[in-house]
Amino acid sequence: MIWRLMLLASLTTSATAFTLPSASISTGWKASRVSVSEHNRDFESVSSTGRFDPLKLSDESCARSTSNAAIAAITAALVLSPLAANAAGPDWGIFEGRTGSLLHPIAMFSMAAMSASTALLGFQWRRQRTLGDEISALKKSLPDLGGAPSVRDALAAAQSVEPVDTAYVAKLKAALPVESEINALTKERKDLANSGPRDKHFNQGSILLFIGIAFAIEGPLNTYARAGKLFPGPHLYAGAGLVVLWALAASMVPAMQKGNDTARTVHIGANLAGIGLFIWQVTSGIPILLKVIELTKWP
């Protein structure tokens, strides 16, 4: 700060120190103003003030020049000041301290765990939705039960009839494991429906999309507030790619709700790729986190 004031004072002094030459001219010149040649016309500027000022630079013009020079010096000192060019600018307080700096890693660690949980809920919903097709395919493989509610009931009825149809009984006995599998899948589907993975998956996905993007932006903003610049690198680029994958996965939802299998495949692929990027982001972000803890103070 001191050297800035010294520079400003020096510039101002240099600007005001310039004075135009003046001399006392003998009054005899006034009496001898005779047009002898073109060269002597330069001296016609000598007025009653007694100053030699052929270029008309004295008095008001000199004062204006001095004033303009001083203003220019002050402006240059302010423009060239590092404070004016400092990107960090004002004091952001707690936002650029350790508390604000830790918001991004804490939020992203939480979002990584939520990504895994949301993916699990998504697969549970997919499982619930596809179980109906599996159960229907297994039921088609069963033999004709003759109106009986189950294979066991049909087998008991076939064995009680005389004469016993051994071929039919054999088919019913072979269908008993299939019926057990159908019962297990039906129970699994019922349990999944009771847990409501579809709604949970949608709600967690919405939270993940909002908080994840918000803190993906907050991280670079916090870095800029602390350091006055960003540090482009793999961590920053992968984070931007992760946000793009989240947006891509979310954009597939309307088509998925209409039964578009291609949209489901893109949705699942984008989220799996995002989880992979997230895992890599955590490992690459730990050294940055340690550096932030080292260079910041509470709060």
CSV table of C-alpha atoms in Angstrom, one decimal:
chain,number,residue,atom,x,y,z
A,1,MET,CA,0.0,0.0,0.0
A,2,ILE,CA,2.9,2.4,0.8
A,3,TRP,CA,4.6,1.9,-2.5
A,4,ARG,CA,1.3,2.7,-4.3
A,5,LEU,CA,1.0,6.0,-2.4
A,6,MET,CA,4.7,6.8,-3.2
A,7,LEU,CA,4.1,6.1,-6.9
A,8,LEU,CA,1.0,8.3,-6.9
A,9,ALA,CA,2.8,11.1,-5.2
A,10,SER,CA,5.7,10.8,-7.6
A,11,LEU,CA,3.5,10.9,-10.7
A,12,THR,CA,1.5,13.9,-9.4
A,13,THR,CA,4.6,15.8,-8.4
A,14,SER,CA,6.2,15.1,-11.8
A,15,ALA,CA,3.1,16.4,-13.5
A,16,THR,CA,2.8,19.6,-11.5
A,17,ALA,CA,6.5,20.3,-11.5
A,18,PHE,CA,6.5,21.3,-15.2
A,19,THR,CA,6.4,25.1,-15.7
A,20,LEU,CA,6.7,27.0,-18.9
A,21,PRO,CA,9.7,29.3,-19.4
A,22,SER,CA,9.0,32.9,-19.0
A,23,ALA,CA,11.2,35.9,-18.9
A,24,SER,CA,11.0,39.5,-18.3
A,25,ILE,CA,11.2,41.3,-21.6
A,26,SER,CA,12.4,44.8,-21.8
A,27,THR,CA,9.8,47.4,-22.6
A,28,GLY,CA,12.0,48.4,-25.4
A,29,TRP,CA,10.6,45.6,-27.5
A,30,LYS,CA,7.2,47.2,-27.4
A,31,ALA,CA,8.6,50.3,-29.1
A,32,SER,CA,10.5,48.4,-31.7
A,33,ARG,CA,7.7,46.1,-33.0
A,34,VAL,CA,8.3,46.7,-36.7
A,35,SER,CA,7.6,44.0,-39.2
A,36,VAL,CA,11.1,43.4,-40.6
A,37,SER,CA,10.6,39.8,-41.7
A,38,GLU,CA,8.4,36.7,-41.3
A,39,HIS,CA,10.7,35.4,-38.7
A,40,ASN,CA,10.1,38.4,-36.4
A,41,ARG,CA,6.4,37.6,-36.3
A,42,ASP,CA,7.1,34.9,-33.7
A,43,PHE,CA,7.9,37.7,-31.2
A,44,GLU,CA,4.5,39.4,-31.7
A,45,SER,CA,3.1,37.2,-29.0
A,46,VAL,CA,4.9,39.3,-26.4
A,47,SER,CA,2.1,41.1,-24.7
A,48,SER,CA,1.7,43.5,-21.9
A,49,THR,CA,2.3,40.8,-19.4
A,50,GLY,CA,5.9,40.7,-20.3
A,51,ARG,CA,6.1,36.9,-21.0
A,52,PHE,CA,7.7,35.1,-23.9
A,53,ASP,CA,5.0,32.7,-25.0
A,54,PRO,CA,5.0,32.0,-28.7
A,55,LEU,CA,3.1,28.7,-28.4
A,56,LYS,CA,0.3,30.2,-26.3
A,57,LEU,CA,0.9,27.6,-23.5
A,58,SER,CA,0.9,29.9,-20.5
A,59,ASP,CA,-1.7,30.7,-17.8
A,60,GLU,CA,-5.0,28.8,-18.3
A,61,SER,CA,-3.7,26.2,-20.8
A,62,CYS,CA,-0.8,25.3,-18.5
A,63,ALA,CA,-3.2,24.9,-15.6
A,64,ARG,CA,-5.5,22.7,-17.6
A,65,SER,CA,-2.5,20.6,-18.7
A,66,THR,CA,-1.3,20.2,-15.1
A,67,SER,CA,-4.7,19.3,-13.9
A,68,ASN,CA,-5.2,16.7,-16.7
A,69,ALA,CA,-1.8,15.2,-16.0
A,70,ALA,CA,-2.6,14.9,-12.3
A,71,ILE,CA,-6.0,13.2,-13.1
A,72,ALA,CA,-4.2,10.8,-15.5
A,73,ALA,CA,-1.6,9.9,-12.9
A,74,ILE,CA,-4.3,9.2,-10.3
A,75,THR,CA,-6.3,7.1,-12.8
A,76,ALA,CA,-3.3,5.1,-13.8
A,77,ALA,CA,-2.4,4.4,-10.2
A,78,LEU,CA,-5.9,3.2,-9.5
A,79,VAL,CA,-6.1,1.1,-12.7
A,80,LEU,CA,-2.7,-0.5,-12.2
A,81,SER,CA,-3.4,-1.2,-8.5
A,82,PRO,CA,-3.5,-5.0,-7.8
A,83,LEU,CA,-6.6,-4.5,-5.6
A,84,ALA,CA,-8.5,-3.4,-8.7
A,85,ALA,CA,-7.4,-6.4,-10.6
A,86,ASN,CA,-7.7,-8.9,-7.8
A,87,ALA,CA,-10.2,-11.5,-8.9
A,88,ALA,CA,-10.9,-12.6,-5.3
A,89,GLY,CA,-12.1,-9.1,-4.7
A,90,PRO,CA,-14.1,-8.6,-1.5
A,91,ASP,CA,-13.8,-10.6,1.7
A,92,TRP,CA,-16.3,-13.4,1.4
A,93,GLY,CA,-16.1,-14.2,5.1
A,94,ILE,CA,-17.1,-17.7,6.1
A,95,PHE,CA,-17.7,-18.7,2.5
A,96,GLU,CA,-14.0,-18.6,1.7
A,97,GLY,CA,-12.9,-20.0,5.1
A,98,ARG,CA,-12.6,-23.7,6.0
A,99,THR,CA,-16.4,-24.0,6.7
A,100,GLY,CA,-17.4,-22.9,3.2
A,101,SER,CA,-14.6,-24.8,1.6
A,102,LEU,CA,-15.7,-28.1,3.2
A,103,LEU,CA,-19.3,-27.8,2.0
A,104,HIS,CA,-18.4,-29.1,-1.4
A,105,PRO,CA,-16.5,-32.3,-0.4
A,106,ILE,CA,-19.0,-33.1,2.4
A,107,ALA,CA,-21.9,-32.7,-0.1
A,108,MET,CA,-20.2,-34.7,-2.8
A,109,PHE,CA,-19.3,-37.6,-0.4
A,110,SER,CA,-23.0,-37.7,0.6
A,111,MET,CA,-24.1,-37.5,-3.1
A,112,ALA,CA,-21.8,-40.4,-3.9
A,113,ALA,CA,-23.5,-42.6,-1.3
A,114,MET,CA,-26.9,-41.4,-2.4
A,115,SER,CA,-26.0,-42.3,-6.0
A,116,ALA,CA,-25.3,-45.9,-5.0
A,117,SER,CA,-28.6,-46.0,-3.0
A,118,THR,CA,-30.6,-44.5,-5.9
A,119,ALA,CA,-29.1,-47.0,-8.3
A,120,LEU,CA,-30.1,-49.8,-6.0
A,121,LEU,CA,-33.6,-48.5,-5.8
A,122,GLY,CA,-33.7,-48.2,-9.6
A,123,PHE,CA,-32.7,-51.8,-10.1
A,124,GLN,CA,-35.3,-52.9,-7.5
A,125,TRP,CA,-38.0,-51.0,-9.4
A,126,ARG,CA,-36.8,-52.6,-12.6
A,127,ARG,CA,-36.9,-56.0,-11.0
A,128,GLN,CA,-40.4,-55.4,-9.8
A,129,ARG,CA,-41.5,-54.4,-13.2
A,130,THR,CA,-39.9,-57.3,-15.0
A,131,LEU,CA,-41.0,-60.0,-12.5
A,132,GLY,CA,-44.5,-60.1,-14.0
A,133,ASP,CA,-43.0,-61.2,-17.4
A,134,GLU,CA,-41.0,-63.9,-15.7
A,135,ILE,CA,-44.0,-65.2,-13.7
A,136,SER,CA,-46.2,-65.2,-16.9
A,137,ALA,CA,-43.6,-67.2,-18.8
A,138,LEU,CA,-43.3,-69.8,-16.0
A,139,LYS,CA,-47.1,-70.2,-15.8
A,140,LYS,CA,-47.2,-70.9,-19.5
A,141,SER,CA,-44.8,-73.8,-19.0
A,142,LEU,CA,-47.2,-75.5,-16.5
A,143,PRO,CA,-49.3,-78.4,-17.7
A,144,ASP,CA,-53.1,-78.1,-17.7
A,145,LEU,CA,-54.3,-78.2,-14.1
A,146,GLY,CA,-57.9,-79.1,-15.0
A,147,GLY,CA,-59.3,-76.2,-13.1
A,148,ALA,CA,-57.2,-76.8,-9.9
A,149,PRO,CA,-55.8,-73.8,-8.2
A,150,SER,CA,-52.3,-75.2,-7.9
A,151,VAL,CA,-50.1,-78.0,-9.2
A,152,ARG,CA,-50.3,-79.8,-5.9
A,153,ASP,CA,-54.1,-79.8,-6.0
A,154,ALA,CA,-54.1,-81.0,-9.6
A,155,LEU,CA,-51.7,-83.8,-8.7
A,156,ALA,CA,-53.8,-84.9,-5.7
A,157,ALA,CA,-56.9,-85.0,-7.9
A,158,ALA,CA,-55.1,-87.0,-10.7
A,159,GLN,CA,-53.8,-89.6,-8.2
A,160,SER,CA,-57.3,-90.1,-6.8
A,161,VAL,CA,-58.9,-91.0,-10.1
A,162,GLU,CA,-58.9,-94.6,-11.3
A,163,PRO,CA,-57.3,-95.6,-13.5
A,164,VAL,CA,-54.3,-93.3,-12.8
A,165,ASP,CA,-52.9,-91.4,-15.8
A,166,THR,CA,-49.3,-92.0,-15.0
A,167,ALA,CA,-48.0,-89.7,-17.9
A,168,TYR,CA,-50.2,-86.8,-16.6
A,169,VAL,CA,-49.1,-87.4,-13.0
A,170,ALA,CA,-45.5,-87.4,-14.1
A,171,LYS,CA,-46.0,-84.0,-15.8
A,172,LEU,CA,-47.6,-82.6,-12.7
A,173,LYS,CA,-44.7,-83.8,-10.5
A,174,ALA,CA,-42.2,-82.2,-12.9
A,175,ALA,CA,-44.1,-78.9,-12.6
A,176,LEU,CA,-43.9,-78.8,-8.8
A,177,PRO,CA,-40.4,-77.0,-8.8
A,178,VAL,CA,-41.8,-74.5,-11.3
A,179,GLU,CA,-44.8,-73.8,-9.1
A,180,SER,CA,-42.4,-73.2,-6.2
A,181,GLU,CA,-40.4,-70.8,-8.2
A,182,ILE,CA,-43.5,-69.0,-9.3
A,183,ASN,CA,-44.6,-68.7,-5.6
A,184,ALA,CA,-41.2,-67.3,-4.7
A,185,LEU,CA,-41.2,-64.7,-7.5
A,186,THR,CA,-44.7,-63.7,-6.6
A,187,LYS,CA,-43.7,-63.1,-3.0
A,188,GLU,CA,-40.7,-61.1,-4.1
A,189,ARG,CA,-42.8,-59.0,-6.3
A,190,LYS,CA,-45.3,-58.3,-3.5
A,191,ASP,CA,-42.5,-57.4,-1.1
A,192,LEU,CA,-41.0,-55.0,-3.6
A,193,ALA,CA,-44.3,-53.4,-4.3
A,194,ASN,CA,-44.8,-52.8,-0.5
A,195,SER,CA,-41.4,-51.1,-0.2
A,196,GLY,CA,-42.2,-48.7,-3.0
A,197,PRO,CA,-38.8,-48.6,-4.9
A,198,ARG,CA,-40.3,-46.6,-7.8
A,199,ASP,CA,-41.3,-43.6,-5.8
A,200,LYS,CA,-38.1,-43.7,-3.7
A,201,HIS,CA,-36.0,-43.9,-6.8
A,202,PHE,CA,-37.7,-40.9,-8.3
A,203,ASN,CA,-37.5,-38.8,-5.2
A,204,GLN,CA,-33.8,-39.6,-4.4
A,205,GLY,CA,-32.9,-39.1,-8.1
A,206,SER,CA,-34.5,-35.6,-8.0
A,207,ILE,CA,-32.7,-34.7,-4.8
A,208,LEU,CA,-29.4,-36.0,-6.3
A,209,LEU,CA,-29.9,-34.0,-9.4
A,210,PHE,CA,-30.6,-30.7,-7.6
A,211,ILE,CA,-28.0,-30.9,-4.8
A,212,GLY,CA,-25.4,-32.5,-7.0
A,213,ILE,CA,-25.6,-29.8,-9.6
A,214,ALA,CA,-25.8,-27.1,-7.0
A,215,PHE,CA,-22.6,-28.2,-5.2
A,216,ALA,CA,-20.9,-29.0,-8.5
A,217,ILE,CA,-21.2,-25.2,-9.2
A,218,GLU,CA,-20.5,-24.2,-5.6
A,219,GLY,CA,-17.1,-25.9,-5.6
A,220,PRO,CA,-15.5,-23.8,-8.4
A,221,LEU,CA,-17.1,-20.7,-7.0
A,222,ASN,CA,-15.6,-21.3,-3.6
A,223,THR,CA,-12.2,-22.0,-5.2
A,224,TYR,CA,-12.5,-18.7,-7.1
A,225,ALA,CA,-13.4,-16.8,-4.0
A,226,ARG,CA,-10.4,-18.2,-2.1
A,227,ALA,CA,-7.7,-18.2,-4.8
A,228,GLY,CA,-9.0,-15.7,-7.3
A,229,LYS,CA,-8.7,-18.2,-10.1
A,230,LEU,CA,-9.7,-21.8,-11.1
A,231,PHE,CA,-7.4,-24.7,-11.5
A,232,PRO,CA,-8.5,-26.6,-14.6
A,233,GLY,CA,-7.6,-30.3,-14.4
A,234,PRO,CA,-9.1,-33.8,-14.5
A,235,HIS,CA,-11.1,-33.3,-11.3
A,236,LEU,CA,-12.8,-30.2,-12.7
A,237,TYR,CA,-13.4,-31.8,-16.1
A,238,ALA,CA,-14.7,-35.0,-14.7
A,239,GLY,CA,-17.1,-33.1,-12.5
A,240,ALA,CA,-18.5,-31.2,-15.5
A,241,GLY,CA,-18.9,-34.5,-17.3
A,242,LEU,CA,-20.7,-36.0,-14.3
A,243,VAL,CA,-23.3,-33.1,-14.4
A,244,VAL,CA,-23.8,-33.8,-18.1
A,245,LEU,CA,-24.5,-37.5,-17.4
A,246,TRP,CA,-27.0,-36.6,-14.7
A,247,ALA,CA,-28.8,-34.3,-17.1
A,248,LEU,CA,-28.8,-37.0,-19.8
A,249,ALA,CA,-30.2,-39.6,-17.4
A,250,ALA,CA,-32.9,-37.2,-16.2
A,251,SER,CA,-33.9,-36.3,-19.8
A,252,MET,CA,-34.7,-40.0,-20.5
A,253,VAL,CA,-37.5,-40.2,-17.9
A,254,PRO,CA,-40.4,-39.0,-20.0
A,255,ALA,CA,-39.7,-41.5,-22.7
A,256,MET,CA,-39.1,-44.2,-20.1
A,257,GLN,CA,-42.6,-43.6,-18.6
A,258,LYS,CA,-44.0,-44.3,-22.1
A,259,GLY,CA,-42.3,-47.7,-22.2
A,260,ASN,CA,-39.3,-46.8,-24.4
A,261,ASP,CA,-36.6,-49.5,-23.7
A,262,THR,CA,-33.9,-47.5,-25.5
A,263,ALA,CA,-34.5,-44.6,-23.1
A,264,ARG,CA,-34.2,-47.0,-20.2
A,265,THR,CA,-30.9,-48.4,-21.5
A,266,VAL,CA,-29.5,-44.8,-21.9
A,267,HIS,CA,-30.8,-43.9,-18.5
A,268,ILE,CA,-29.1,-46.9,-16.8
A,269,GLY,CA,-25.9,-46.5,-18.8
A,270,ALA,CA,-25.6,-42.8,-18.0
A,271,ASN,CA,-26.1,-43.4,-14.3
A,272,LEU,CA,-23.6,-46.2,-14.2
A,273,ALA,CA,-21.0,-44.1,-16.0
A,274,GLY,CA,-21.8,-41.3,-13.6
A,275,ILE,CA,-21.2,-43.6,-10.6
A,276,GLY,CA,-17.9,-44.6,-12.1
A,277,LEU,CA,-16.9,-41.0,-12.5
A,278,PHE,CA,-18.1,-40.2,-9.0
A,279,ILE,CA,-15.8,-42.9,-7.5
A,280,TRP,CA,-12.9,-41.5,-9.5
A,281,GLN,CA,-13.9,-38.0,-8.4
A,282,VAL,CA,-13.7,-39.0,-4.7
A,283,THR,CA,-10.2,-40.5,-5.1
A,284,SER,CA,-8.9,-37.5,-7.1
A,285,GLY,CA,-10.6,-35.0,-4.7
A,286,ILE,CA,-9.0,-36.3,-1.5
A,287,PRO,CA,-5.6,-34.6,-2.2
A,288,ILE,CA,-7.4,-31.4,-3.0
A,289,LEU,CA,-9.4,-31.7,0.3
A,290,LEU,CA,-6.2,-32.1,2.3
A,291,LYS,CA,-4.7,-29.1,0.6
A,292,VAL,CA,-7.8,-27.0,1.4
A,293,ILE,CA,-7.6,-28.0,5.0
A,294,GLU,CA,-3.9,-27.1,5.1
A,295,LEU,CA,-4.4,-23.6,3.6
A,296,THR,CA,-7.7,-22.5,5.2
A,297,LYS,CA,-8.7,-21.6,8.8
A,298,TRP,CA,-11.9,-21.9,10.8
A,299,PRO,CA,-14.5,-20.7,10.4
